[in-house]
Amino acid sequence: MLQMIDDRETGPGAVVINRADYLAPAYWIDTVDLCFDLDPAKTRVLNKMTLRRNPDVPAQPLKLDGEELNLARVLVNGQGTSFKMEGSQLVLCDLPDAFELEIFTTTCPSKNTKLMGLYVSNDSFFTQCEAEGFRRITYFLDRPDVMASYSVTLRADKAKYPVLLSNGNLVAHGALEDGANGARHFAKWVDPHKKPSYLFALVAGQLVSREQRITSRAGKEHLLQVYVRPGDLDKTEHAMTSLMHSVAWDEARFGLKLDLERFMIVATSDFNMGAMENKGLNIFNTKYVLANQATATDVDFSNIESVVGHEYFHNWTGNRITCRDWFQLSLKEGLTVFRDQEFSQDLCAEASARAVKRIEDVRVLRTAQFPEDAGPMAHPVRPDSYIEISNFYTVTIYEKGAEVVRMMQTLVASINDPLGRDGFARGMTLYFERHDGQAVTCDDFAQAIADANPMSDLARLLPQFKRWYSQAGTPRVEALGAYDATARTYTLTLSQTCWPTPGQPVKEPFVIPVGLGLLGVDGQDLPLQLEGETSALAGTRTLVLTQDSESFTFVNLDAEPVPSILRGFTAPVVLEFDYTDAQLLHLLAHDSDPFNRWEAGQRLAVNSAVNAIKSIAVSADGTCANVLNDAYLGAMREVLRHPTLDSAFKDLVLTLPSETYLAEQLDVVDPQHIHAVREAMRQQLATALKADWEAAYAANHDTGAYTPDPESSGRRALAGMALTHLCLAARTSGDAVWPGKTLQRFKDAGNMTDRFNALAALVSSSHPLADQALALFHAMFKDEALVIDKWFSLQTSAPDRGGNILPAVKQLMKHADFSLKNPNRARSVISTFCQGNPAGFHRLDAAGYHFWCERVIELDALNPQVAARLARALDRWSKLAEPYRSNARQAITRVAARTDLSKDTLEVVTRALGQ
């Protein structure tokens, strides 16, 4: 738990921050005038601010945050003043009620390997200020509830840094007196909107841009720009298109228009996060900007669309209205993830494509967030405390937070608005009417949505609903069905529980919307009429579970139905219902709800895997007997052969649950046993359905001229899956034809998706031709950093066969293209192995844990954020079987014993050991 930091004190900064201790700032900052003289070795920062005392707070000294700054001058109203340092804070006493403060500091961006604050990447300057990076630029009240107006002047060498960017609108630019190295110039930017310090940004370097002028619905013209390094401009079209779609969608769906003359995106290859929504100047990881058909896969194109949308939507949900404190992080992140999910679904032309997107989102939640909710880092969507806020940029805050918002939309639905979209939009409008320009809380948001829909379930149940913000853990909903043939009724009893989490041993009941349908023997949806109702409703209806247990009785049913429970995944819960295989096969074949149709296939696969793990022994060579029965194989064959099912949906149904997800279904985890069982399932699917895989490849491999639309992407995905299974089948048959065809497909491919799918098929089947293809791939794309990241990741995530992956990982770290300082590259090798390859990582000889320990310590000295995320690879160590469990604990203890550990990593490993 957070308070278990022991009595070492762990050095400066290792302090528990509690939400209950929030106090408004003692001073407000109204204006900030920054002037930067940019130099990699010594950047000079002149910070002129106007401040005033907050009359609602007792008089006290002004304490400004700062880290790794060289302080040269402090003036109050133009005069020198006394000050003192308390740790890293600059403290000024005896100040007037209103005053001007001038602070002059210097910093060394070239040595900033943490990539927080001002740093240098590829000879260009970038900033990252969220959450607490601005204090590494100048002394400031570095907290989100202090919102000020900014003007920024950038001064630099013109030849080295011809492009000078900051937030807002460019108001002046021109030449300066030449410096020692030649011509210098300046640019002045003014942001017309007040913002907190975490939204400040500057960029300076040799960049080129794609530009697009657009006209809003109101007739106002705006300039959109995407900046990249020279040579990458041909990879920006999709990002620009995504930005244009985002602007149009937000105005159409929520009436939220672009509020700046220009909106800029800048890409950098050295970035800890995916992207950052700095007001008007978004800074992105190149991974989420650069794409063309030769270098990016369909998944890359989809991710770019989503992330560009996400950061643009923050312009209103995060920037115009921001967080009062960092405990409210999901106020902006959960809401904006929901908005980018809705955006991506709305761009889908077909209902099947929308369903695929929803399934993909849920799969991320269940694979990543559910384990987090069950582990030592479990925390509510609105945390109560933290040591390092960077550790709480988590799937709980983002993805689970989005599900909480989605439930709000569900709970404001009505007869005339069955999905709740109109009611939610009314709530958003009220939210902005009340709070535009303010720093607020999750409670403020929820209240606005409820108040805009006063007759809704959300309004009626709001205090209880807000337990989703305050209680950690994943609720479990147990469903029991009973059919009374005489009365022609079916009673569904729903019960909820939530397991203890750190600091929360007892949970109160949640408000859980449960989408429900009942299928008849013919597979059709039955009319739903609850006892006491005068008429039936067709299709799906939403039951709202609020008690520990509630029963719902449906009438006028001539035969026992098959329940389709939690349709559309209406709540982030674990559903427990004792489905028979026959019922699951019925749902897989007939359910009108695409999510539950997919879920039925997943449940069948999980049941087979768990039964095999508990009952089938693994041989000395790491293999095991057949796992899948004929009924499951027949159902998968029917899915592949189905004439109308979407190819992308087929790909999802045929994808087995991951080893990580299977592990979460077990009380005690033997990673090698899970791996052996899942590999046996893959091999069995490949062999038993070989003819159907051949037919699927033939029907889907030719998608014509490349476009990343959902239909074409789905066909490419299914063709790639077919190749993988055909190469797997060749492992046992000795067939050389399909591996040879796969290599030729790799060589001839007209786009990265087809090429990479072919390469992955050879690698994942461990075919000898994989080495040749990997060498060719590297030679073709050695100058494309993002593609080489894929090359590294593919090898480190390959199925482990006899312990072969860890030596390969160590060898890859010696490759000339590997760099520990670049977060993308470090993640592609180290994080992919430790967090994405369970069987390779969890070795009987503990070598994977030793490797993890060394890398966490090594990275912590360079970049604590990257190290802390890697440290979470052993969050679930206590579930492991012996000897994995003891060996993992020993490795965590070794990391925790370091006296020079950052608070980022220390919080993670201490909580892991405290469970």
PDB file of N, CA and C in Angstrom, residues 640-641 647 650 690-701 715 718-719 721-722 726:
ATOM      1  N   LEU A 640     -15.292 -19.394 -40.151  1.00  0.00           N
ATOM      2  CA  LEU A 640     -14.447 -19.131 -41.316  1.00  0.00           C
ATOM      3  C   LEU A 640     -15.229 -19.224 -42.618  1.00  0.00           C
ATOM      4  N   ARG A 641     -16.169 -20.146 -42.666  1.00  0.00           N
ATOM      5  CA  ARG A 641     -16.918 -20.373 -43.910  1.00  0.00           C
ATOM      6  C   ARG A 641     -18.138 -19.458 -44.048  1.00  0.00           C
ATOM      7  N   SER A 647     -14.872  -9.947 -42.302  1.00  0.00           N
ATOM      8  CA  SER A 647     -13.564 -10.597 -42.159  1.00  0.00           C
ATOM      9  C   SER A 647     -12.872 -10.191 -40.864  1.00  0.00           C
ATOM     10  N   LYS A 650     -14.369 -12.177 -38.102  1.00  0.00           N
ATOM     11  CA  LYS A 650     -13.839 -13.542 -38.129  1.00  0.00           C
ATOM     12  C   LYS A 650     -12.454 -13.597 -37.497  1.00  0.00           C
ATOM     13  N   LYS A 690      -6.947 -26.674 -41.837  1.00  0.00           N
ATOM     14  CA  LYS A 690      -6.003 -26.290 -42.876  1.00  0.00           C
ATOM     15  C   LYS A 690      -6.702 -25.927 -44.192  1.00  0.00           C
ATOM     16  N   ALA A 691      -7.639 -26.741 -44.617  1.00  0.00           N
ATOM     17  CA  ALA A 691      -8.326 -26.461 -45.877  1.00  0.00           C
ATOM     18  C   ALA A 691      -9.105 -25.154 -45.808  1.00  0.00           C
ATOM     19  N   ASP A 692      -9.666 -24.873 -44.643  1.00  0.00           N
ATOM     20  CA  ASP A 692     -10.439 -23.638 -44.483  1.00  0.00           C
ATOM     21  C   ASP A 692      -9.521 -22.414 -44.427  1.00  0.00           C
ATOM     22  N   TRP A 693      -8.337 -22.584 -43.848  1.00  0.00           N
ATOM     23  CA  TRP A 693      -7.375 -21.481 -43.876  1.00  0.00           C
ATOM     24  C   TRP A 693      -6.936 -21.179 -45.304  1.00  0.00           C
ATOM     25  N   GLU A 694      -6.746 -22.231 -46.085  1.00  0.00           N
ATOM     26  CA  GLU A 694      -6.375 -22.022 -47.496  1.00  0.00           C
ATOM     27  C   GLU A 694      -7.468 -21.258 -48.233  1.00  0.00           C
ATOM     28  N   ALA A 695      -8.720 -21.632 -47.961  1.00  0.00           N
ATOM     29  CA  ALA A 695      -9.834 -20.947 -48.615  1.00  0.00           C
ATOM     30  C   ALA A 695      -9.939 -19.495 -48.142  1.00  0.00           C
ATOM     31  N   ALA A 696      -9.714 -19.269 -46.840  1.00  0.00           N
ATOM     32  CA  ALA A 696      -9.780 -17.912 -46.301  1.00  0.00           C
ATOM     33  C   ALA A 696      -8.695 -17.037 -46.914  1.00  0.00           C
ATOM     34  N   TYR A 697      -7.506 -17.599 -47.076  1.00  0.00           N
ATOM     35  CA  TYR A 697      -6.428 -16.816 -47.689  1.00  0.00           C
ATOM     36  C   TYR A 697      -6.768 -16.481 -49.133  1.00  0.00           C
ATOM     37  N   ALA A 698      -7.265 -17.455 -49.857  1.00  0.00           N
ATOM     38  CA  ALA A 698      -7.605 -17.231 -51.266  1.00  0.00           C
ATOM     39  C   ALA A 698      -8.674 -16.149 -51.415  1.00  0.00           C
ATOM     40  N   ALA A 699      -9.609 -16.115 -50.471  1.00  0.00           N
ATOM     41  CA  ALA A 699     -10.726 -15.168 -50.581  1.00  0.00           C
ATOM     42  C   ALA A 699     -10.362 -13.763 -50.116  1.00  0.00           C
ATOM     43  N   ASN A 700      -9.282 -13.622 -49.352  1.00  0.00           N
ATOM     44  CA  ASN A 700      -9.014 -12.333 -48.707  1.00  0.00           C
ATOM     45  C   ASN A 700      -7.663 -11.712 -49.022  1.00  0.00           C
ATOM     46  N   HIS A 701      -6.772 -12.426 -49.704  1.00  0.00           N
ATOM     47  CA  HIS A 701      -5.405 -11.915 -49.821  1.00  0.00           C
ATOM     48  C   HIS A 701      -5.275 -10.744 -50.794  1.00  0.00           C
ATOM     49  N   ARG A 715      -9.949  -7.741 -44.174  1.00  0.00           N
ATOM     50  CA  ARG A 715      -9.570  -8.806 -45.107  1.00  0.00           C
ATOM     51  C   ARG A 715      -8.074  -9.082 -45.022  1.00  0.00           C
ATOM     52  N   LEU A 718      -7.422 -11.120 -41.813  1.00  0.00           N
ATOM     53  CA  LEU A 718      -7.791 -12.526 -41.916  1.00  0.00           C
ATOM     54  C   LEU A 718      -6.823 -13.283 -42.824  1.00  0.00           C
ATOM     55  N   ALA A 719      -6.384 -12.650 -43.889  1.00  0.00           N
ATOM     56  CA  ALA A 719      -5.397 -13.289 -44.761  1.00  0.00           C
ATOM     57  C   ALA A 719      -4.096 -13.538 -44.000  1.00  0.00           C
ATOM     58  N   MET A 721      -3.799 -13.930 -40.728  1.00  0.00           N
ATOM     59  CA  MET A 721      -4.049 -15.010 -39.778  1.00  0.00           C
ATOM     60  C   MET A 721      -4.002 -16.362 -40.481  1.00  0.00           C
ATOM     61  N   ALA A 722      -4.554 -16.421 -41.692  1.00  0.00           N
ATOM     62  CA  ALA A 722      -4.525 -17.666 -42.452  1.00  0.00           C
ATOM     63  C   ALA A 722      -3.087 -18.098 -42.740  1.00  0.00           C
ATOM     64  N   LEU A 726      -1.296 -21.560 -41.597  1.00  0.00           N
ATOM     65  CA  LEU A 726      -0.774 -22.468 -42.624  1.00  0.00           C
ATOM     66  C   LEU A 726       0.708 -22.750 -42.395  1.00  0.00           C
TER      67      LEU A 726
END
